């Protein structure tokens, strides 16, 4: 029942305020530019910042699972993780990962605009 | 630095396996149809299911913050919350909310495909 053939990774952090939130987005922007955006099938990374300054979701969109797997297998994951650690240590405040399990996703459904469903 | 004028709510749950994950998506699909999709400015709800069966992110997209505020202020939030509670109780397994703080978001940045950034 997938509504698109895309494959996603979702990177999810709580942060301790607007400054840290802004710094985390800047840091992950640089991570994408230096480590991710040039792999085949990379489509986008979008940064969703909560309006209360407490959370950031980064949604990375790949054309296919095969493209994501190729990125994982051919990129230097250890160096990338080290760059992420360094970026997190450079924040003025605190950021805590909220990922659980395997951080890869497919879109399994979508509800568009429409009339209110009233019956069973 | 917002890259679109959209406004989002993100509903975030951990679940205890593929069956509960599928049931949660079905339940929130029905919630959207019965309680949300007919309000002005509603654009979509997309269900991101983790490939390991442990998590579901529902991303609800509104045309603007004003449209979201209108929905919150003019809809029957108490009845909707009761419908969500009933839906969660009807799951065969366990689902746990992972939201923190205010669950509303804007997209504050996006990185598209491009060459590897090598310089400073």
PDB file of C-alpha atoms in Angstrom:
ATOM      1  CA  UNK A   1       0.000   0.000   0.000  1.00  0.00           C
ATOM      2  CA  UNK A   2       3.027   2.300  -0.390  1.00  0.00           C
ATOM      3  CA  UNK A   3       1.987   5.637  -1.941  1.00  0.00           C
ATOM      4  CA  UNK A   4       5.425   6.444  -3.267  1.00  0.00           C
ATOM      5  CA  UNK A   5       8.481   4.423  -4.100  1.00  0.00           C
ATOM      6  CA  UNK A   6      10.683   6.663  -1.979  1.00  0.00           C
ATOM      7  CA  UNK A   7      12.800   5.587   0.933  1.00  0.00           C
ATOM      8  CA  UNK A   8      13.441   7.795   3.938  1.00  0.00           C
ATOM      9  CA  UNK A   9      15.684   8.104   6.930  1.00  0.00           C
ATOM     10  CA  UNK A  10      14.415  10.194   9.819  1.00  0.00           C
ATOM     11  CA  UNK A  11      16.862  11.781  12.252  1.00  0.00           C
ATOM     12  CA  UNK A  12      15.106  12.964  15.382  1.00  0.00           C
ATOM     13  CA  UNK A  13      16.532  15.142  18.164  1.00  0.00           C
ATOM     14  CA  UNK A  14      15.243  17.034  21.169  1.00  0.00           C
ATOM     15  CA  UNK A  15      17.074  20.291  21.875  1.00  0.00           C
ATOM     16  CA  UNK A  16      17.143  22.719  24.777  1.00  0.00           C
ATOM     17  CA  UNK A  17      16.001  25.869  22.980  1.00  0.00           C
ATOM     18  CA  UNK A  18      15.921  28.004  19.869  1.00  0.00           C
ATOM     19  CA  UNK A  19      19.686  28.634  19.740  1.00  0.00           C
ATOM     20  CA  UNK A  20      20.553  24.944  19.884  1.00  0.00           C
ATOM     21  CA  UNK A  21      17.768  24.183  17.423  1.00  0.00           C
ATOM     22  CA  UNK A  22      19.210  26.679  14.907  1.00  0.00           C
ATOM     23  CA  UNK A  23      22.752  25.399  15.450  1.00  0.00           C
ATOM     24  CA  UNK A  24      21.676  21.766  15.019  1.00  0.00           C
ATOM     25  CA  UNK A  25      19.987  22.570  11.697  1.00  0.00           C
ATOM     26  CA  UNK A  26      23.122  24.403  10.526  1.00  0.00           C
ATOM     27  CA  UNK A  27      25.320  21.481  11.605  1.00  0.00           C
ATOM     28  CA  UNK A  28      23.189  18.853   9.864  1.00  0.00           C
ATOM     29  CA  UNK A  29      22.991  21.046   6.757  1.00  0.00           C
ATOM     30  CA  UNK A  30      26.783  20.913   6.583  1.00  0.00           C
ATOM     31  CA  UNK A  31      26.791  17.154   7.228  1.00  0.00           C
ATOM     32  CA  UNK A  32      24.467  16.634   4.248  1.00  0.00           C
ATOM     33  CA  UNK A  33      26.633  18.865   2.029  1.00  0.00           C
ATOM     34  CA  UNK A  34      29.921  17.213   3.011  1.00  0.00           C
ATOM     35  CA  UNK A  35      28.844  13.582   3.397  1.00  0.00           C
ATOM     36  CA  UNK A  36      25.517  12.766   1.748  1.00  0.00           C
ATOM     37  CA  UNK A  37      24.022  14.958  -0.991  1.00  0.00           C
ATOM     38  CA  UNK A  38      26.283  13.726  -3.832  1.00  0.00           C
ATOM     39  CA  UNK A  39      25.325  10.032  -3.646  1.00  0.00           C
ATOM     40  CA  UNK A  40      23.115   8.647  -6.458  1.00  0.00           C
ATOM     41  CA  UNK A  41      19.420   8.736  -5.608  1.00  0.00           C
ATOM     42  CA  UNK A  42      19.710  11.414  -2.926  1.00  0.00           C
ATOM     43  CA  UNK A  43      16.672  13.662  -3.340  1.00  0.00           C
ATOM     44  CA  UNK A  44      16.584  15.995  -0.319  1.00  0.00           C
ATOM     45  CA  UNK A  45      17.032  16.528   3.380  1.00  0.00           C
ATOM     46  CA  UNK A  46      14.326  18.674   4.968  1.00  0.00           C
ATOM     47  CA  UNK A  47      14.657  20.129   8.460  1.00  0.00           C
ATOM     48  CA  UNK A  48      11.453  20.349  10.482  1.00  0.00           C
ATOM     49  CA  UNK A  49      11.944  22.634  13.512  1.00  0.00           C
ATOM     50  CA  UNK A  50       9.311  22.698  16.252  1.00  0.00           C
ATOM     51  CA  UNK A  51       7.717  26.077  16.838  1.00  0.00           C
ATOM     52  CA  UNK A  52       8.597  25.840  20.551  1.00  0.00           C
ATOM     53  CA  UNK A  53      12.334  25.370  19.980  1.00  0.00           C
ATOM     54  CA  UNK A  54      12.511  21.883  21.513  1.00  0.00           C
ATOM     55  CA  UNK A  55      12.840  19.504  18.595  1.00  0.00           C
ATOM     56  CA  UNK A  56      14.252  18.925  15.126  1.00  0.00           C
ATOM     57  CA  UNK A  57      13.251  16.211  12.665  1.00  0.00           C
ATOM     58  CA  UNK A  58      15.522  15.778   9.647  1.00  0.00           C
ATOM     59  CA  UNK A  59      13.845  13.791   6.897  1.00  0.00           C
ATOM     60  CA  UNK A  60      16.233  12.493   4.243  1.00  0.00           C
ATOM     61  CA  UNK A  61      14.553  11.337   1.071  1.00  0.00           C
ATOM     62  CA  UNK A  62      16.120   8.765  -1.268  1.00  0.00           C
ATOM     63  CA  UNK A  63      14.771   7.678  -4.635  1.00  0.00           C
ATOM     64  CA  UNK A  64      14.825   4.027  -3.581  1.00  0.00           C
ATOM     65  CA  UNK A  65      15.939   1.645  -0.879  1.00  0.00           C
ATOM     66  CA  UNK A  66      18.679   0.445  -3.247  1.00  0.00           C
ATOM     67  CA  UNK A  67      20.076   3.989  -3.421  1.00  0.00           C
ATOM     68  CA  UNK A  68      20.069   4.276   0.360  1.00  0.00           C
ATOM     69  CA  UNK A  69      21.765   0.868   0.707  1.00  0.00           C
ATOM     70  CA  UNK A  70      24.404   1.891  -1.832  1.00  0.00           C
ATOM     71  CA  UNK A  71      25.085   5.054   0.183  1.00  0.00           C
ATOM     72  CA  UNK A  72      25.442   3.089   3.417  1.00  0.00           C
ATOM     73  CA  UNK A  73      27.687   0.467   1.831  1.00  0.00           C
ATOM     74  CA  UNK A  74      29.966   2.721  -0.217  1.00  0.00           C
ATOM     75  CA  UNK A  75      30.262   5.782   2.049  1.00  0.00           C
ATOM     76  CA  UNK A  76      32.603   6.169   4.991  1.00  0.00           C
ATOM     77  CA  UNK A  77      30.053   5.704   7.744  1.00  0.00           C
ATOM     78  CA  UNK A  78      32.622   5.843  10.511  1.00  0.00           C
ATOM     79  CA  UNK A  79      34.008   9.209   9.384  1.00  0.00           C
ATOM     80  CA  UNK A  80      30.460  10.528   8.948  1.00  0.00           C
ATOM     81  CA  UNK A  81      29.480   9.431  12.462  1.00  0.00           C
ATOM     82  CA  UNK A  82      32.616  11.109  13.774  1.00  0.00           C
ATOM     83  CA  UNK A  83      31.651  14.335  11.955  1.00  0.00           C
ATOM     84  CA  UNK A  84      28.193  14.140  13.537  1.00  0.00           C
ATOM     85  CA  UNK A  85      29.697  13.613  17.004  1.00  0.00           C
ATOM     86  CA  UNK A  86      31.990  16.601  16.508  1.00  0.00           C
ATOM     87  CA  UNK A  87      29.063  18.729  15.306  1.00  0.00           C
ATOM     88  CA  UNK A  88      26.972  17.779  18.339  1.00  0.00           C
ATOM     89  CA  UNK A  89      29.839  18.575  20.700  1.00  0.00           C
ATOM     90  CA  UNK A  90      30.140  22.019  19.074  1.00  0.00           C
ATOM     91  CA  UNK A  91      26.579  23.036  19.935  1.00  0.00           C
ATOM     92  CA  UNK A  92      26.185  25.687  22.609  1.00  0.00           C
ATOM     93  CA  UNK A  93      23.378  23.655  24.196  1.00  0.00           C
ATOM     94  CA  UNK A  94      22.253  20.090  24.527  1.00  0.00           C
ATOM     95  CA  UNK A  95      20.781  17.839  21.796  1.00  0.00           C
ATOM     96  CA  UNK A  96      19.544  14.324  22.464  1.00  0.00           C
ATOM     97  CA  UNK A  97      18.809  11.696  19.815  1.00  0.00           C
ATOM     98  CA  UNK A  98      15.283  10.309  19.916  1.00  0.00           C
ATOM     99  CA  UNK A  99      15.697   7.653  17.259  1.00  0.00           C
ATOM    100  CA  UNK A 100      14.688   4.113  18.192  1.00  0.00           C
ATOM    101  CA  UNK A 101      15.246   0.987  16.152  1.00  0.00           C
ATOM    102  CA  UNK A 102      16.220   1.176  12.510  1.00  0.00           C
ATOM    103  CA  UNK A 103      15.800   4.779  11.277  1.00  0.00           C
ATOM    104  CA  UNK A 104      14.572   3.896   7.764  1.00  0.00           C
ATOM    105  CA  UNK A 105      11.019   4.452   6.586  1.00  0.00           C
ATOM    106  CA  UNK A 106       8.605   4.073   3.718  1.00  0.00           C
ATOM    107  CA  UNK A 107       5.421   6.088   3.239  1.00  0.00           C
ATOM    108  CA  UNK A 108       2.653   3.515   3.638  1.00  0.00           C
ATOM    109  CA  UNK A 109      -0.361   5.772   3.259  1.00  0.00           C
ATOM    110  CA  UNK A 110      -1.572   9.274   2.634  1.00  0.00           C
ATOM    111  CA  UNK A 111      -4.865  11.048   3.315  1.00  0.00           C
ATOM    112  CA  UNK A 112      -5.581  14.060   1.119  1.00  0.00           C
ATOM    113  CA  UNK A 113      -8.294  16.680   1.540  1.00  0.00           C
ATOM    114  CA  UNK A 114     -11.840  15.408   1.210  1.00  0.00           C
ATOM    115  CA  UNK A 115     -15.294  15.360   2.732  1.00  0.00           C
ATOM    116  CA  UNK A 116     -15.795  14.321   6.332  1.00  0.00           C
ATOM    117  CA  UNK A 117     -16.281  10.565   6.578  1.00  0.00           C
ATOM    118  CA  UNK A 118     -19.489  10.050   8.516  1.00  0.00           C
ATOM    119  CA  UNK A 119     -20.568   6.446   7.885  1.00  0.00           C
ATOM    120  CA  UNK A 120     -18.903   3.278   9.193  1.00  0.00           C
TER     121      UNK A 120
ATOM    122  CA  UNK B   1      15.074  30.922   6.254  1.00  0.00           C
ATOM    123  CA  UNK B   2      11.854  28.914   5.838  1.00  0.00           C
ATOM    124  CA  UNK B   3      11.848  27.035   2.513  1.00  0.00           C
ATOM    125  CA  UNK B   4       8.089  26.703   2.304  1.00  0.00           C
ATOM    126  CA  UNK B   5       5.168  28.497   3.883  1.00  0.00           C
ATOM    127  CA  UNK B   6       3.647  25.240   5.106  1.00  0.00           C
ATOM    128  CA  UNK B   7       2.885  24.359   8.676  1.00  0.00           C
ATOM    129  CA  UNK B   8       3.131  20.840  10.025  1.00  0.00           C
ATOM    130  CA  UNK B   9       2.108  18.735  12.959  1.00  0.00           C
ATOM    131  CA  UNK B  10       4.113  15.579  13.581  1.00  0.00           C
ATOM    132  CA  UNK B  11       2.549  12.680  15.474  1.00  0.00           C
ATOM    133  CA  UNK B  12       5.182  10.217  16.612  1.00  0.00           C
ATOM    134  CA  UNK B  13       4.642   6.739  18.077  1.00  0.00           C
ATOM    135  CA  UNK B  14       6.714   3.691  18.895  1.00  0.00           C
ATOM    136  CA  UNK B  15       4.922   0.387  18.344  1.00  0.00           C
ATOM    137  CA  UNK B  16       5.629  -3.208  19.287  1.00  0.00           C
ATOM    138  CA  UNK B  17       5.695  -4.761  15.825  1.00  0.00           C
ATOM    139  CA  UNK B  18       4.409  -4.866  12.278  1.00  0.00           C
ATOM    140  CA  UNK B  19       0.795  -5.742  13.194  1.00  0.00           C
ATOM    141  CA  UNK B  20       0.461  -2.825  15.602  1.00  0.00           C
ATOM    142  CA  UNK B  21       2.217  -0.563  13.119  1.00  0.00           C
ATOM    143  CA  UNK B  22      -0.298  -1.458  10.387  1.00  0.00           C
ATOM    144  CA  UNK B  23      -3.236  -1.074  12.773  1.00  0.00           C
ATOM    145  CA  UNK B  24      -1.999   2.314  13.996  1.00  0.00           C
ATOM    146  CA  UNK B  25      -1.721   3.615  10.426  1.00  0.00           C
ATOM    147  CA  UNK B  26      -5.256   2.354   9.686  1.00  0.00           C
ATOM    148  CA  UNK B  27      -6.589   3.975  12.870  1.00  0.00           C
ATOM    149  CA  UNK B  28      -4.950   7.352  12.190  1.00  0.00           C
ATOM    150  CA  UNK B  29      -6.138   7.199   8.565  1.00  0.00           C
ATOM    151  CA  UNK B  30      -9.693   6.966   9.871  1.00  0.00           C
ATOM    152  CA  UNK B  31      -9.068   9.792  12.390  1.00  0.00           C
ATOM    153  CA  UNK B  32      -7.941  12.047   9.556  1.00  0.00           C
ATOM    154  CA  UNK B  33     -10.988  11.142   7.460  1.00  0.00           C
ATOM    155  CA  UNK B  34     -13.489  11.649  10.263  1.00  0.00           C
ATOM    156  CA  UNK B  35     -11.956  14.598  12.115  1.00  0.00           C
ATOM    157  CA  UNK B  36      -9.389  16.528  10.075  1.00  0.00           C
ATOM    158  CA  UNK B  37      -9.253  16.300   6.269  1.00  0.00           C
ATOM    159  CA  UNK B  38     -12.220  18.610   5.578  1.00  0.00           C
ATOM    160  CA  UNK B  39     -10.865  21.717   7.343  1.00  0.00           C
ATOM    161  CA  UNK B  40      -9.686  24.620   5.143  1.00  0.00           C
ATOM    162  CA  UNK B  41      -5.982  24.509   4.400  1.00  0.00           C
ATOM    163  CA  UNK B  42      -5.573  20.797   5.138  1.00  0.00           C
ATOM    164  CA  UNK B  43      -3.139  19.458   2.520  1.00  0.00           C
ATOM    165  CA  UNK B  44      -2.210  15.914   3.536  1.00  0.00           C
ATOM    166  CA  UNK B  45      -1.353  13.420   6.227  1.00  0.00           C
ATOM    167  CA  UNK B  46       1.487  11.067   5.328  1.00  0.00           C
ATOM    168  CA  UNK B  47       2.290   7.957   7.320  1.00  0.00           C
ATOM    169  CA  UNK B  48       5.977   7.046   7.572  1.00  0.00           C
ATOM    170  CA  UNK B  49       6.372   3.466   8.841  1.00  0.00           C
ATOM    171  CA  UNK B  50       9.782   2.247   9.942  1.00  0.00           C
ATOM    172  CA  UNK B  51      11.115  -0.714   8.014  1.00  0.00           C
ATOM    173  CA  UNK B  52      11.682  -2.606  11.290  1.00  0.00           C
ATOM    174  CA  UNK B  53       8.049  -2.326  12.441  1.00  0.00           C
ATOM    175  CA  UNK B  54       8.832  -0.267  15.552  1.00  0.00           C
ATOM    176  CA  UNK B  55       7.738   3.272  14.718  1.00  0.00           C
ATOM    177  CA  UNK B  56       5.219   5.447  12.889  1.00  0.00           C
ATOM    178  CA  UNK B  57       5.560   9.157  12.108  1.00  0.00           C
ATOM    179  CA  UNK B  58       2.417  10.873  10.866  1.00  0.00           C
ATOM    180  CA  UNK B  59       3.179  14.199   9.215  1.00  0.00           C
ATOM    181  CA  UNK B  60       0.139  16.432   8.753  1.00  0.00           C
ATOM    182  CA  UNK B  61       0.681  19.297   6.330  1.00  0.00           C
ATOM    183  CA  UNK B  62      -1.358  22.528   6.503  1.00  0.00           C
ATOM    184  CA  UNK B  63      -1.205  25.386   4.020  1.00  0.00           C
ATOM    185  CA  UNK B  64      -0.451  27.872   6.798  1.00  0.00           C
ATOM    186  CA  UNK B  65      -0.248  28.309  10.537  1.00  0.00           C
ATOM    187  CA  UNK B  66      -3.525  30.280  10.373  1.00  0.00           C
ATOM    188  CA  UNK B  67      -5.272  27.245   8.852  1.00  0.00           C
ATOM    189  CA  UNK B  68      -3.912  24.983  11.574  1.00  0.00           C
ATOM    190  CA  UNK B  69      -4.987  27.467  14.285  1.00  0.00           C
ATOM    191  CA  UNK B  70      -8.462  27.670  12.764  1.00  0.00           C
ATOM    192  CA  UNK B  71      -8.701  23.868  12.839  1.00  0.00           C
ATOM    193  CA  UNK B  72      -7.653  23.738  16.481  1.00  0.00           C
ATOM    194  CA  UNK B  73     -10.012  26.528  17.514  1.00  0.00           C
ATOM    195  CA  UNK B  74     -13.115  25.490  15.572  1.00  0.00           C
ATOM    196  CA  UNK B  75     -12.914  21.689  15.755  1.00  0.00           C
ATOM    197  CA  UNK B  76     -14.075  19.530  18.663  1.00  0.00           C
ATOM    198  CA  UNK B  77     -10.659  18.722  20.103  1.00  0.00           C
ATOM    199  CA  UNK B  78     -12.043  16.836  23.061  1.00  0.00           C
ATOM    200  CA  UNK B  79     -14.106  14.473  20.889  1.00  0.00           C
ATOM    201  CA  UNK B  80     -11.126  13.993  18.569  1.00  0.00           C
ATOM    202  CA  UNK B  81      -8.822  13.138  21.483  1.00  0.00           C
ATOM    203  CA  UNK B  82     -11.437  10.660  22.733  1.00  0.00           C
ATOM    204  CA  UNK B  83     -11.551   9.058  19.262  1.00  0.00           C
ATOM    205  CA  UNK B  84      -7.746   8.765  19.322  1.00  0.00           C
ATOM    206  CA  UNK B  85      -7.827   7.177  22.789  1.00  0.00           C
ATOM    207  CA  UNK B  86     -10.457   4.685  21.636  1.00  0.00           C
ATOM    208  CA  UNK B  87      -8.416   3.878  18.532  1.00  0.00           C
ATOM    209  CA  UNK B  88      -5.268   3.283  20.583  1.00  0.00           C
ATOM    210  CA  UNK B  89      -7.158   1.018  22.991  1.00  0.00           C
ATOM    211  CA  UNK B  90      -8.406  -1.007  20.013  1.00  0.00           C
ATOM    212  CA  UNK B  91      -4.897  -1.924  18.852  1.00  0.00           C
ATOM    213  CA  UNK B  92      -3.847  -5.539  19.319  1.00  0.00           C
ATOM    214  CA  UNK B  93      -0.454  -4.379  20.607  1.00  0.00           C
ATOM    215  CA  UNK B  94       1.117  -1.433  22.350  1.00  0.00           C
ATOM    216  CA  UNK B  95       1.721   2.070  20.935  1.00  0.00           C
ATOM    217  CA  UNK B  96       3.505   4.785  22.889  1.00  0.00           C
ATOM    218  CA  UNK B  97       3.494   8.484  22.001  1.00  0.00           C
ATOM    219  CA  UNK B  98       6.954  10.001  21.546  1.00  0.00           C
ATOM    220  CA  UNK B  99       5.899  13.597  21.092  1.00  0.00           C
ATOM    221  CA  UNK B 100       7.579  16.182  23.323  1.00  0.00           C
ATOM    222  CA  UNK B 101       6.665  19.828  23.649  1.00  0.00           C
ATOM    223  CA  UNK B 102       4.406  21.515  21.124  1.00  0.00           C
ATOM    224  CA  UNK B 103       3.966  19.195  18.093  1.00  0.00           C
ATOM    225  CA  UNK B 104       3.928  21.931  15.439  1.00  0.00           C
ATOM    226  CA  UNK B 105       6.724  22.505  12.945  1.00  0.00           C
ATOM    227  CA  UNK B 106       7.942  24.608  10.080  1.00  0.00           C
ATOM    228  CA  UNK B 107      10.483  23.533   7.484  1.00  0.00           C
ATOM    229  CA  UNK B 108      13.466  25.783   8.151  1.00  0.00           C
ATOM    230  CA  UNK B 109      15.870  24.420   5.561  1.00  0.00           C
ATOM    231  CA  UNK B 110      16.384  21.951   2.770  1.00  0.00           C
ATOM    232  CA  UNK B 111      19.482  20.456   1.142  1.00  0.00           C
ATOM    233  CA  UNK B 112      19.004  19.191  -2.416  1.00  0.00           C
ATOM    234  CA  UNK B 113      21.376  17.058  -4.466  1.00  0.00           C
ATOM    235  CA  UNK B 114      24.684  18.705  -5.330  1.00  0.00           C
ATOM    236  CA  UNK B 115      28.438  18.292  -5.397  1.00  0.00           C
ATOM    237  CA  UNK B 116      30.332  17.317  -2.278  1.00  0.00           C
ATOM    238  CA  UNK B 117      31.284  20.384  -0.262  1.00  0.00           C
ATOM    239  CA  UNK B 118      35.003  20.128   0.327  1.00  0.00           C
ATOM    240  CA  UNK B 119      36.154  23.599   1.382  1.00  0.00           C
ATOM    241  CA  UNK B 120      35.429  25.371   4.643  1.00  0.00           C
TER     242      UNK B 120
END
